[in-house]
Coordinates of C-alpha atoms and ligand atoms in Angstrom, one line a residue:
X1 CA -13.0 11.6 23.5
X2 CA -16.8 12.6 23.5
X3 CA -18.3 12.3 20.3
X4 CA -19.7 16.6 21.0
X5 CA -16.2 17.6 21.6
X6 CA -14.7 15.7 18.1
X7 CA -17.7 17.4 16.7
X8 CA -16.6 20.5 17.5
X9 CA -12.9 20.3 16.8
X10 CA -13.9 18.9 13.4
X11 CA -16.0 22.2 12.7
X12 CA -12.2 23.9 13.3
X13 CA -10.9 22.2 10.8
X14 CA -13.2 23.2 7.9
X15 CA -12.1 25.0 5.3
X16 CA -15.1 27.8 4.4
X17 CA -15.3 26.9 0.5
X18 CA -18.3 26.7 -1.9
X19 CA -18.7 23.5 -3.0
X20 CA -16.6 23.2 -6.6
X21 CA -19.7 22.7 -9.4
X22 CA -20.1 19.5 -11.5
X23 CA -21.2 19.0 -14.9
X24 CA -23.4 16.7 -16.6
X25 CA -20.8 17.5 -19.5
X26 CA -17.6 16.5 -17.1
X27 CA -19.3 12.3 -18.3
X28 CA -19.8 10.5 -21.4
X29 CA -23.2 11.3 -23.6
X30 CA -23.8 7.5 -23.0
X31 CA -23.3 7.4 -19.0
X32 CA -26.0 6.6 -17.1
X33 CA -27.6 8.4 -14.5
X34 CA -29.7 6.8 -12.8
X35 CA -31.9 6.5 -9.0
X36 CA -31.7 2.8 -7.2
X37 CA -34.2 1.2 -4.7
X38 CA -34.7 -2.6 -4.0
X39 CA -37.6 -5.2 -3.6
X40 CA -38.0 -5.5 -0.4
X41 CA -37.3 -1.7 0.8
X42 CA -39.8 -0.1 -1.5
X43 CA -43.0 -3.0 -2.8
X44 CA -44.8 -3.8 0.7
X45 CA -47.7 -5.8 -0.5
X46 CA -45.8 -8.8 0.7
X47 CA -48.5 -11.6 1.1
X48 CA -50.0 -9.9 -2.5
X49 CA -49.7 -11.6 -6.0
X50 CA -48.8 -15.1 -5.0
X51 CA -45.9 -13.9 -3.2
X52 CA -44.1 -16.0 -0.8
X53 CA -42.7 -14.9 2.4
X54 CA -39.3 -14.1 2.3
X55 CA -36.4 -14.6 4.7
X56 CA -36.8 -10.8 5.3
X57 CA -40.7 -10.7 6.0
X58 CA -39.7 -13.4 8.4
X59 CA -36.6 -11.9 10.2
X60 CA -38.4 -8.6 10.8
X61 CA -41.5 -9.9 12.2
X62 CA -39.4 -11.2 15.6
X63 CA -39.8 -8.5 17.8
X64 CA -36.4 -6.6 18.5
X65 CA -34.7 -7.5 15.2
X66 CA -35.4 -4.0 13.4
X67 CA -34.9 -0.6 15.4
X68 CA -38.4 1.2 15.3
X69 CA -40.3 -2.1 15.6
X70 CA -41.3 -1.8 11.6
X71 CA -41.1 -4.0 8.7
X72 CA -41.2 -4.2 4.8
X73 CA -45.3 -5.4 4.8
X74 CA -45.9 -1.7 2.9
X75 CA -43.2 -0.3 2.9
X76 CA -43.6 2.2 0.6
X77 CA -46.5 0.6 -1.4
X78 CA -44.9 0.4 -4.9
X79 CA -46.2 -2.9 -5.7
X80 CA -49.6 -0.6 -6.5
X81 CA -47.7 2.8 -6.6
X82 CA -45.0 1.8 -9.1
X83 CA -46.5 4.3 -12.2
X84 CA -46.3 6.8 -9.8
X85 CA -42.8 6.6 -9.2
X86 CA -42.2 5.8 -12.6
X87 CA -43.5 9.3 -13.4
X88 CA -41.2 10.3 -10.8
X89 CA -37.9 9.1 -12.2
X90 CA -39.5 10.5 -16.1
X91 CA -39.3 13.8 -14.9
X92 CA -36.3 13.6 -13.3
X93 CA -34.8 13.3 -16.7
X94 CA -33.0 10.5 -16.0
X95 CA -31.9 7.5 -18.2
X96 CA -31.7 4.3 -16.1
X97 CA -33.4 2.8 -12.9
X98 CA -31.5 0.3 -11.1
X99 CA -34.3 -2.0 -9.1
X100 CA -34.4 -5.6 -7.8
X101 CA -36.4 -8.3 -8.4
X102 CA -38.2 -10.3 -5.5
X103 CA -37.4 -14.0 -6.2
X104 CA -40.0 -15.1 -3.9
X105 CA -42.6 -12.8 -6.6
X106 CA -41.1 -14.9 -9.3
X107 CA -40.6 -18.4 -7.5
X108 CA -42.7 -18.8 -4.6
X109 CA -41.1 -22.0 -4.0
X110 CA -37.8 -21.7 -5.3
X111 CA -37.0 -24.5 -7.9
X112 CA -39.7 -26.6 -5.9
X113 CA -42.8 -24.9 -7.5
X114 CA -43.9 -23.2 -10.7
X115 CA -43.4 -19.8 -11.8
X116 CA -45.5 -16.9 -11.0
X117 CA -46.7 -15.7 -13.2
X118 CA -48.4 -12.7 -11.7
X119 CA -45.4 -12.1 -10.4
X120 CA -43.3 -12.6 -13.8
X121 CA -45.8 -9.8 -14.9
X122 CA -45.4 -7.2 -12.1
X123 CA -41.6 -6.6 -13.2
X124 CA -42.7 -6.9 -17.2
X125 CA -45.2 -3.6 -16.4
X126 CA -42.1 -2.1 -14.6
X127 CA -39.5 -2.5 -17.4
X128 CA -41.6 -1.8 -20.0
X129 CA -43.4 1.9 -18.7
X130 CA -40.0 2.6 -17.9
X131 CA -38.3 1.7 -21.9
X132 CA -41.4 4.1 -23.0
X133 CA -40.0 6.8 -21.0
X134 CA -36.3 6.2 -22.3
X135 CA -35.1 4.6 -18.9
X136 CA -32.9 1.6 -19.2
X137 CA -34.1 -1.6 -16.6
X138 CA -30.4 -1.9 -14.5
X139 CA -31.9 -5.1 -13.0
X140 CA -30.2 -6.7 -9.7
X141 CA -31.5 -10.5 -9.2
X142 CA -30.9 -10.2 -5.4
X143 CA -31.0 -7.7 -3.1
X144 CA -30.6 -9.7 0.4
X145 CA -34.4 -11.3 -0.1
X146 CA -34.5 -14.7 -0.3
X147 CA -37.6 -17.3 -0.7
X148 CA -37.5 -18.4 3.2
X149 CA -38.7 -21.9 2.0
X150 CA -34.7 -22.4 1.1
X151 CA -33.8 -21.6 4.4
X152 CA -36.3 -23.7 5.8
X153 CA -35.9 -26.6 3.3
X154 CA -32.0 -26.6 3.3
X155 CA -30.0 -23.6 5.0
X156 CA -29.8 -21.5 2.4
X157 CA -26.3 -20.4 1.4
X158 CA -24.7 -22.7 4.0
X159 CA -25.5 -25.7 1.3
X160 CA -24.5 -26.3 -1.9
X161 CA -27.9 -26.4 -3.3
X162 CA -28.5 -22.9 -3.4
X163 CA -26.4 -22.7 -6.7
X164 CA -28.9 -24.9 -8.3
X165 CA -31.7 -22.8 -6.7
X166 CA -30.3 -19.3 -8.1
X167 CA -29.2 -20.9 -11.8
X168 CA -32.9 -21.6 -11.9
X169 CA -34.3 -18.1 -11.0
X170 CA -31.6 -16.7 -13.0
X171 CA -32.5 -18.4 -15.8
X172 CA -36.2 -17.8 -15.4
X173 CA -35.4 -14.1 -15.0
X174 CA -33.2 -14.0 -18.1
X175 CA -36.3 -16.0 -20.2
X176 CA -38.4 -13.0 -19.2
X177 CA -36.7 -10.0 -19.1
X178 CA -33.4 -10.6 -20.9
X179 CA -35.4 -8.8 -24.5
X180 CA -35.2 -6.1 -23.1
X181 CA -33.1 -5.7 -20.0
X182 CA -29.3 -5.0 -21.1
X183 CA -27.7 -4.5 -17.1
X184 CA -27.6 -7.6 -14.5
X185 CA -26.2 -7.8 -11.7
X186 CA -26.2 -11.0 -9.9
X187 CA -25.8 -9.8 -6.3
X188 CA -26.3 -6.7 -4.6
X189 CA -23.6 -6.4 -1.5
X190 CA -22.8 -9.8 -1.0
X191 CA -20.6 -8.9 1.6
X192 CA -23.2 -7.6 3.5
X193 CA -25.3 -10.2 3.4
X194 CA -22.6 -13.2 4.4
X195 CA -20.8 -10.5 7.2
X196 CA -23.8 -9.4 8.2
X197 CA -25.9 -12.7 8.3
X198 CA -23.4 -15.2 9.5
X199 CA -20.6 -13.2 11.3
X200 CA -22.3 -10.4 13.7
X201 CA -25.6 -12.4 13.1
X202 CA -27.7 -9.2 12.2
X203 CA -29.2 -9.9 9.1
X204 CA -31.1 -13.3 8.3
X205 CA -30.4 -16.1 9.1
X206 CA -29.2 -14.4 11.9
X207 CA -26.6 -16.6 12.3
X208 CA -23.3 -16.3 14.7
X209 CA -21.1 -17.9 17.6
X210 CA -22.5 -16.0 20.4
X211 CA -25.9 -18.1 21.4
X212 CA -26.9 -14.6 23.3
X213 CA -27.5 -13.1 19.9
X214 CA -27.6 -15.4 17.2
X215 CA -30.2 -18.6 16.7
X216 CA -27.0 -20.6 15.8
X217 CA -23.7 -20.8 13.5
X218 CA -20.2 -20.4 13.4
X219 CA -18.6 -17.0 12.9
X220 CA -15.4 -18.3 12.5
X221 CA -16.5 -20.9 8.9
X222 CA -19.7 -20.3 8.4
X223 CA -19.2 -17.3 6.4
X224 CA -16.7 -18.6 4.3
X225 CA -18.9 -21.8 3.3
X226 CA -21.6 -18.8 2.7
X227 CA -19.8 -17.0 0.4
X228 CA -18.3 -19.6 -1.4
X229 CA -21.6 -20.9 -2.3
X230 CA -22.4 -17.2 -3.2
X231 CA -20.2 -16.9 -5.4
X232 CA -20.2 -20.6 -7.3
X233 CA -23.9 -19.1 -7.6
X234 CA -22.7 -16.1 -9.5
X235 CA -20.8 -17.7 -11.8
X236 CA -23.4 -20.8 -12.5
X237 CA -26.1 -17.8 -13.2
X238 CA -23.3 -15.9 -15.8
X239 CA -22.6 -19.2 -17.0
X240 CA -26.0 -19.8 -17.9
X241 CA -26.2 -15.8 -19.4
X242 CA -23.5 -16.1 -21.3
X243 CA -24.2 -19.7 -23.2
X244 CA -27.8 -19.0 -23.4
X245 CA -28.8 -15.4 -23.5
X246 CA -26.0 -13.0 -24.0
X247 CA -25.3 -13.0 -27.9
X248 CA -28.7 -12.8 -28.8
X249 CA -29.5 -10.4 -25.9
X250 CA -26.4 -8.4 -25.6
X251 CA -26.8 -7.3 -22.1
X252 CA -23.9 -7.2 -19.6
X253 CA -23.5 -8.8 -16.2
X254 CA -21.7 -8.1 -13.2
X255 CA -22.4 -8.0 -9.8
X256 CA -22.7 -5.3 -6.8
X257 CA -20.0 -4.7 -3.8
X258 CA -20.6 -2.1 -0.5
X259 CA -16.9 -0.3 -1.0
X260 CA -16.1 1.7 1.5
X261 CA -12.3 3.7 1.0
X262 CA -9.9 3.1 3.5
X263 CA -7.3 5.3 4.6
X264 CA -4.4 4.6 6.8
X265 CA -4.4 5.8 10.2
X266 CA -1.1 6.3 10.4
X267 CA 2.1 6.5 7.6
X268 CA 3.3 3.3 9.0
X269 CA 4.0 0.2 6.7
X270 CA 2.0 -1.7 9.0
X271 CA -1.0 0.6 8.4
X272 CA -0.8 0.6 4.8
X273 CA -1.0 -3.2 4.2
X274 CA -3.6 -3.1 6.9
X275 CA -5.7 -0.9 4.2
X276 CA -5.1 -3.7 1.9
X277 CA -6.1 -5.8 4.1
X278 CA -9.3 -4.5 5.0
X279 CA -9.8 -3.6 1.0
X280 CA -9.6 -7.6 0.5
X281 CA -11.6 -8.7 3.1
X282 CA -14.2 -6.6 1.7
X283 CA -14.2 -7.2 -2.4
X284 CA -11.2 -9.2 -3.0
X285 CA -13.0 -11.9 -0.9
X286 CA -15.5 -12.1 -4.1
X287 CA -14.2 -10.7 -7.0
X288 CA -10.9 -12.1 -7.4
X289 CA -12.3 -15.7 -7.4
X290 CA -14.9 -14.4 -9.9
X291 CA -12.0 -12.8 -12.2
X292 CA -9.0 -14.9 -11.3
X293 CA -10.3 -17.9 -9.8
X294 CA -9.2 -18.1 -6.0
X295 CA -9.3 -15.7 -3.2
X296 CA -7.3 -13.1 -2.3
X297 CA -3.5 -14.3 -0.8
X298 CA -4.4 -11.4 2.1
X299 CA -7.6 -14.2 3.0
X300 CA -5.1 -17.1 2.8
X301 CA -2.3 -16.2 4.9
X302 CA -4.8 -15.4 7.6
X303 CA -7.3 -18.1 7.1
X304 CA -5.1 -20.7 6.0
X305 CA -8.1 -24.0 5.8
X306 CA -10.5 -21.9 7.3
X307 CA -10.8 -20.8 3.6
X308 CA -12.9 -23.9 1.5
X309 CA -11.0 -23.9 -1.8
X310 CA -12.2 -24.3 -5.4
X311 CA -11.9 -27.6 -7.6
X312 CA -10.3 -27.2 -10.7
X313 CA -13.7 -27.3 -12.6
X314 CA -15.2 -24.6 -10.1
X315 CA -11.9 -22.8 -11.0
X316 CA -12.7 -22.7 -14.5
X317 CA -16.1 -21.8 -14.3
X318 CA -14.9 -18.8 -12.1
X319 CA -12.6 -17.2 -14.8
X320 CA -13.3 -13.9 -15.9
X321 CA -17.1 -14.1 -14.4
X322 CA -18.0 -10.0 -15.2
X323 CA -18.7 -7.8 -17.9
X324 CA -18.8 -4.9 -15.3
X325 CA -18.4 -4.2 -10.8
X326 CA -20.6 -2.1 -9.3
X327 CA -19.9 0.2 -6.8
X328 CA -22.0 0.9 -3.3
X329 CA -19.7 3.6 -2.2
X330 CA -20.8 6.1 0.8
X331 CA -17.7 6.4 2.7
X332 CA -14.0 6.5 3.7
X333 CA -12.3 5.5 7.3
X334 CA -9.2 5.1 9.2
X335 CA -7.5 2.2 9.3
X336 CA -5.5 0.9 11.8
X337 CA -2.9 -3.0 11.9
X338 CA -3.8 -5.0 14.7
X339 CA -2.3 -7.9 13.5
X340 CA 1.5 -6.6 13.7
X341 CA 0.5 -4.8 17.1
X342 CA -2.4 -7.1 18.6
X343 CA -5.6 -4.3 19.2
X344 CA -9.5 -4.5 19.6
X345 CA -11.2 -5.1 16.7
X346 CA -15.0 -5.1 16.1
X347 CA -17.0 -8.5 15.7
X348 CA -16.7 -7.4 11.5
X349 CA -13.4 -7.2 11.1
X350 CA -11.9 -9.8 13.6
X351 CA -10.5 -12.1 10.7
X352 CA -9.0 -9.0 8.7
X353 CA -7.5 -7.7 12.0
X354 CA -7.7 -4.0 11.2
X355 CA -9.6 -1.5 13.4
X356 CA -11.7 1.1 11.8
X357 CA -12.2 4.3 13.1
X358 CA -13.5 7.8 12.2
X359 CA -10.9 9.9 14.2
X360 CA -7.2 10.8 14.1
X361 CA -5.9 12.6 16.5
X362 CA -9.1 14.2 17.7
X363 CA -10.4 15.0 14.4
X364 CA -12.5 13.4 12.1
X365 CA -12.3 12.4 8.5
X366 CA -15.2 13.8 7.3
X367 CA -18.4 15.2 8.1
X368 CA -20.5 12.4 10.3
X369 CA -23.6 11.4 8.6
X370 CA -27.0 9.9 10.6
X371 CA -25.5 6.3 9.5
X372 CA -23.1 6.0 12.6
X373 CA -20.0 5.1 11.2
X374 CA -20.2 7.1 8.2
X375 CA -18.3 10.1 7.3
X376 CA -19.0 12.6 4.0
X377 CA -15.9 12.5 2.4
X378 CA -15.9 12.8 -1.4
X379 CA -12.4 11.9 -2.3
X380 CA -13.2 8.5 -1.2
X381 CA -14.9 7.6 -4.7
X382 CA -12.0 8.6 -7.0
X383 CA -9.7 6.6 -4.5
X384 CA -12.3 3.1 -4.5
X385 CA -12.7 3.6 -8.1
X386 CA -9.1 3.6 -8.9
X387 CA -8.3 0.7 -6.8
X388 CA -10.5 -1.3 -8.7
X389 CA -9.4 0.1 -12.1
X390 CA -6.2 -1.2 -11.1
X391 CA -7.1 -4.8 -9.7
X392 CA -9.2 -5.5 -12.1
X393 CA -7.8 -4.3 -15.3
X394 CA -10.0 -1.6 -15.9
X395 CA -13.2 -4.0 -16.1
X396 CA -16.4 -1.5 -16.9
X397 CA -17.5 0.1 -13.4
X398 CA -20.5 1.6 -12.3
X399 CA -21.3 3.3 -8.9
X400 CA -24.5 1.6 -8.7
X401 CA -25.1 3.5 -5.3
X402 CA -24.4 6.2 -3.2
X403 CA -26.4 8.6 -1.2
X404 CA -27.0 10.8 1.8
X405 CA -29.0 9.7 5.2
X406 CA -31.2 12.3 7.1
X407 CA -32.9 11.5 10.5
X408 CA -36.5 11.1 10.5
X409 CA -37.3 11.1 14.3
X410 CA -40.7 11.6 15.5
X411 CA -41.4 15.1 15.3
X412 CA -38.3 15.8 12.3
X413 CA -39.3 19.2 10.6
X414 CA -40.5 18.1 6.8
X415 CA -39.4 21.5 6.1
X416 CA -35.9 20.8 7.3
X417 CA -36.2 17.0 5.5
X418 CA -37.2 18.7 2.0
X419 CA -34.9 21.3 2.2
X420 CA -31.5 18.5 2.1
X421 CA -29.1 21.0 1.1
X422 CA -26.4 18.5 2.9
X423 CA -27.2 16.0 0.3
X424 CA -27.2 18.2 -2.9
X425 CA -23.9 19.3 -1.8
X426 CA -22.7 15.1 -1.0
X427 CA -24.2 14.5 -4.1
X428 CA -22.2 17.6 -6.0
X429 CA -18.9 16.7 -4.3
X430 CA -18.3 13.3 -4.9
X431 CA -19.8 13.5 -8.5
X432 CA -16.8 15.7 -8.8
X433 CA -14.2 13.7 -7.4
X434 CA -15.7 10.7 -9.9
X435 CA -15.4 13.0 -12.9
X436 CA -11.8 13.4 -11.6
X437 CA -11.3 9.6 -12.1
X438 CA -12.5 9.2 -15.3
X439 CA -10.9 12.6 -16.1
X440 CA -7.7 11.8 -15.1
X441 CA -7.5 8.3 -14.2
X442 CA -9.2 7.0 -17.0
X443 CA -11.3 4.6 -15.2
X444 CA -14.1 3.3 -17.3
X445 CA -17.2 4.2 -14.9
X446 CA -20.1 4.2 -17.2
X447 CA -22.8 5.0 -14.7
X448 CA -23.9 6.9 -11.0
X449 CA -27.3 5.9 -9.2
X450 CA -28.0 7.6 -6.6
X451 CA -29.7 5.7 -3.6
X452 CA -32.7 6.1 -3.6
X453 CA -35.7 7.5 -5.6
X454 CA -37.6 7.7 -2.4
X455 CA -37.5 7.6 1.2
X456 CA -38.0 3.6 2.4
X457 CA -37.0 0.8 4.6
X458 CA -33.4 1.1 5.8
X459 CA -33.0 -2.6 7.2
X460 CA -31.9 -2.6 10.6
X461 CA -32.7 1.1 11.4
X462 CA -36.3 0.2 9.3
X463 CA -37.4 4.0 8.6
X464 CA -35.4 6.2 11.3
X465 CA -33.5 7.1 8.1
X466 CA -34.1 8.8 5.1
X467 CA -32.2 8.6 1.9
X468 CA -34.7 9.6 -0.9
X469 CA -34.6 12.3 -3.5
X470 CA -38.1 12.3 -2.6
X471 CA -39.8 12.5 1.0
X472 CA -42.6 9.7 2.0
X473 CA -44.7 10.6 4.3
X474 CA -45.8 7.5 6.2
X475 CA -49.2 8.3 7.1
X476 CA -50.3 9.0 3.8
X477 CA -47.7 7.3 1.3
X478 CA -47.7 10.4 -0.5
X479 CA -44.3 11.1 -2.3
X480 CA -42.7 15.0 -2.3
X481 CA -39.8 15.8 -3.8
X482 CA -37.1 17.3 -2.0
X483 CA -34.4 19.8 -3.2
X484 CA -32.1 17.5 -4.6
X485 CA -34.5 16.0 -6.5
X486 CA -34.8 19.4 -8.2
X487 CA -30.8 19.7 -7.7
X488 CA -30.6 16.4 -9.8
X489 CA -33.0 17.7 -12.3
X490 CA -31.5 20.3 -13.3
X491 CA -27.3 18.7 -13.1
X492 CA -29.2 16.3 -15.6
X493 CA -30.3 19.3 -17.6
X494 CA -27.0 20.9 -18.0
X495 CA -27.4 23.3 -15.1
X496 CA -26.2 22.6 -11.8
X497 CA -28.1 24.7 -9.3
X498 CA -25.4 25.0 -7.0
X499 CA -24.0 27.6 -9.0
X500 CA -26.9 29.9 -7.5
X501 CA -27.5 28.3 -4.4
X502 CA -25.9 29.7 -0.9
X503 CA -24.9 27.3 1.3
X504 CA -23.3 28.2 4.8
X505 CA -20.2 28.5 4.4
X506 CA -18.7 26.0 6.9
X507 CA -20.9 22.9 5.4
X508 CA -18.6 21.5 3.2
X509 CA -15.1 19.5 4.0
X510 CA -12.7 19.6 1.3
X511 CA -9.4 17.8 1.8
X512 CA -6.3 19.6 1.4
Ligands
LIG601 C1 -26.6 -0.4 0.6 C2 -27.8 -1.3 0.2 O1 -27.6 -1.9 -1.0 C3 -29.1 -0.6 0.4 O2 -30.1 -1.6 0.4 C4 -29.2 0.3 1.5 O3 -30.4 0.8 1.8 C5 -28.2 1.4 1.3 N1 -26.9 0.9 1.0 C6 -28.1 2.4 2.4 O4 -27.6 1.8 3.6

């Protein structure tokens, strides 16, 4: 069916509600609220400070990689603008900043070279102007940028070597931050970046089995060996915390999934243990060795040898690995068996054999958003918080992102862009459906970051989209705030300004 027509009939299904209004008082006094960006999204200056180049200022300098053409060289110059956006977040009120740091700032070379110390200094500035303004460091240690010198040198996370490679930066990062930084996480979307970089091929290394799109690899092992070098490299980095750093520190570490909620498309058995399914192949896959030691049996019975397994040390070392998960959750989709009843499934999803879609019988799960694929459907966060609550024992969760895209086409009204009244209300709904599960789940979220602070560099689709509380205009660099970085303002202040705001009346879905 034509994507206009599904449009439509979805329209027929709304039901004409104002939004139900959240409370900063529905959470704990000591949650945090926070905004997130990441290194390579937001700095630019990437040849500044000693900096090497990383596998990302590589991959999106080959023509055809990213879809406007751009890149991350300024991105949106916070290397020099950072006290600016600092400002930004201290009069948002909020209490936390969840940021990454660039390992090839800190280690040009990797574990080859010194460290950098201009670099080392960059994040000090950062962490401390934001403790003076009563705004916790949430630090991640990787957000998909890697020195390209260890995919040069070695192949990155296809080789074993890389665990010795991220102990060290870890370690380094710990040495110079760990005073005063009290949140780690290890990895941001590790699933992303061994799916998306050595299955489909479209993230560096850009690696796959189709030699029409890919520069080489595997799609069948390779991301297996990837991941399981991955995640030995968590655990050697939390190994390292906790022996070294953690008592006298008394941070907390953990790491960072993309958790989308799946629903199934059909009340079929098949369907539901195709939800499980896909639920496993996308955080099972890396937290339950880092909790229990071995991957999920869903990977096993599929993969069977495919799967490299853990030594008994490695198994060891892999126990109870996190103080806390966080949680990138945007949104929730169909799901659908294809390995009971053989169907098409995309390049993603081939191993899991489930087929995600948007639609059930003509009509759609949620609102579409500008990120194809993704719906606005705010029960989704209750659901993916509660399936982790119970898989993992109620371990500390935060949602370390979630946010709203706009499109920011040549010629896009700024009006239109500042005035995201579709975002305050994305933002107001699924705050309200997490409240519910802490409320009445009792899940032990301690914290909400909303992706991002400001517009930036959305990978693949470089800056067609724009996900900031505040509005960058390119040209000039120059940061505006847009209503829901008023919106969040005031929530943080006790007042949620949807209680006076009128929305049309057909912009919100609310399941039944
Ligand atoms: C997930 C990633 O962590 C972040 O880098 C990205 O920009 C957002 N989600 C939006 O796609």
């Amino acid at each position: 069916m034509k994507r206009a027509v599904l449009v439509s009939i979805w329209y027929l299904q709304l039901i004409p509600l104002i939004s139900c209004v959240v409370d900063r008082s529905q959470f704990p006094a000591t949650f945090l609220f926070g905004t997130a960006t990441s290194s390579y999204q937001i700095e630019g200056a990437y040849l500044a400070g000693n900096k090497s180049l990383s596998n990302w200022d590589v991959f999106t300098h080959i023509p055809g990689k990213v879809m406007d053409g751009s890149n991350g060289d300024v991105a949106d110059d916070h290397y020099y603008r950072y006290m600016e956006d600092v400002e930004l977040m201290h009069s948002l009120g909020v209490n936390s900043y969840r940021f990454s740091i660039s390992w090839s700032r800190i280690l040009p070379r990797g574990r080859f070279g010194g460290v950098n110390s201009v670099g080392i200094e960059f994040y000090n500035n950062i962490i401390n102007a934001i403790l003076l303004r009563g705004i916790q460091p949430f630090v991640t240690l990787n957000h998909f940028d890697i020195p390209q010198v260890l995919e040069d040198r070695y192949g990155s996370w296809l080789n074993s070597q890389i665990q010795q490679d991220y102990g060290y930066f870890a370690e380094v990062c710990f040495k110079a931050y760990g005073d005063r930084v009290k949140y780690w996480s290890t990895f941001n979307e590790p699933n992303m970046t061994i799916t998306l970089g050595y299955l489909s091929g479209d993230f560096p290394p850009n690696h796959c089995s189709q030699s029409t799109i890919c520069i080489s690899g595997d799609s069948a092992i390779e991301p297996y060996i990837a991941a399981h070098n991955l995640i030995l490299s968590h655990a050697t980095a939390v190994d390292i915390y906790r022996k070294k750093f953690q008592a006298k520190q008394g941070g907390m570490i953990g790491i960072v999934l993309n958790a989308a909620w799946y629903e199934p498309l059909r009340s079929i058995p098949a369907d539901h243990l195709a939800v499980q399914r896909a639920l496993a192949f996308d955080n099972a896959w890396f937290l339950d060795p880092i909790m229990y030691g071995d991957y999920p049996p869903e990977m096993h019975q599929i993969l069977g040898n495919r799967l490299p397994t853990f030594s008994m040390k490695e198994k060891d070392k892999l126990m109870n690995k996190l103080d806390f998960v966080g949680i990138n959750h945007y949104t929730t989709k169909y799901v659908k068996d294809c390995l009971f009843t053989p169907c098409n499934v995309g390049t993603l999803q081939g191993d899991s054999f489930v087929y995600f879609t948007g639609e059930r019988d003509g009509v759609l799960i949620g609102e579409p958003m500008a990120m194809s694929g993704y719906y606005v459907v705010p029960y989704g966060i209750e659901k993916i918080v509660l399936y982790f609550k119970e898989r993992y024992n109620n371990t500390p969760m935060f949602i370390t992102e979630t946010g709203f895209p706009q499109t920011s086409y040549p010629g896009a009204s700024v009006k239109d862009l500042l005035n995201d009244t579709k975002r305050i209300e994305f933002l107001n709904d699924y705050l309200t459906f997490l409240a519910k599960a802490l409320r009445d789940g009792g899940a032990d979220v301690r914290g909400y970051f909303i992706w991002s602070l400001i517009d930036n560099f959305e990978w693949l689709f470089g800056y067609t989209l724009r996900f900031g509380l505040y509005y960058v205009d390119w040209l000039t660099l120059e940061r505006i705030p847009k209503l829901s970085a008023t919106w969040y303002r005031q929530f943080l202040n006790g007042n949620n300004i949807l209680n006076y705001m009128t929305f049309p009346s057909n912009s919100t879905y609310h399941p039944s």
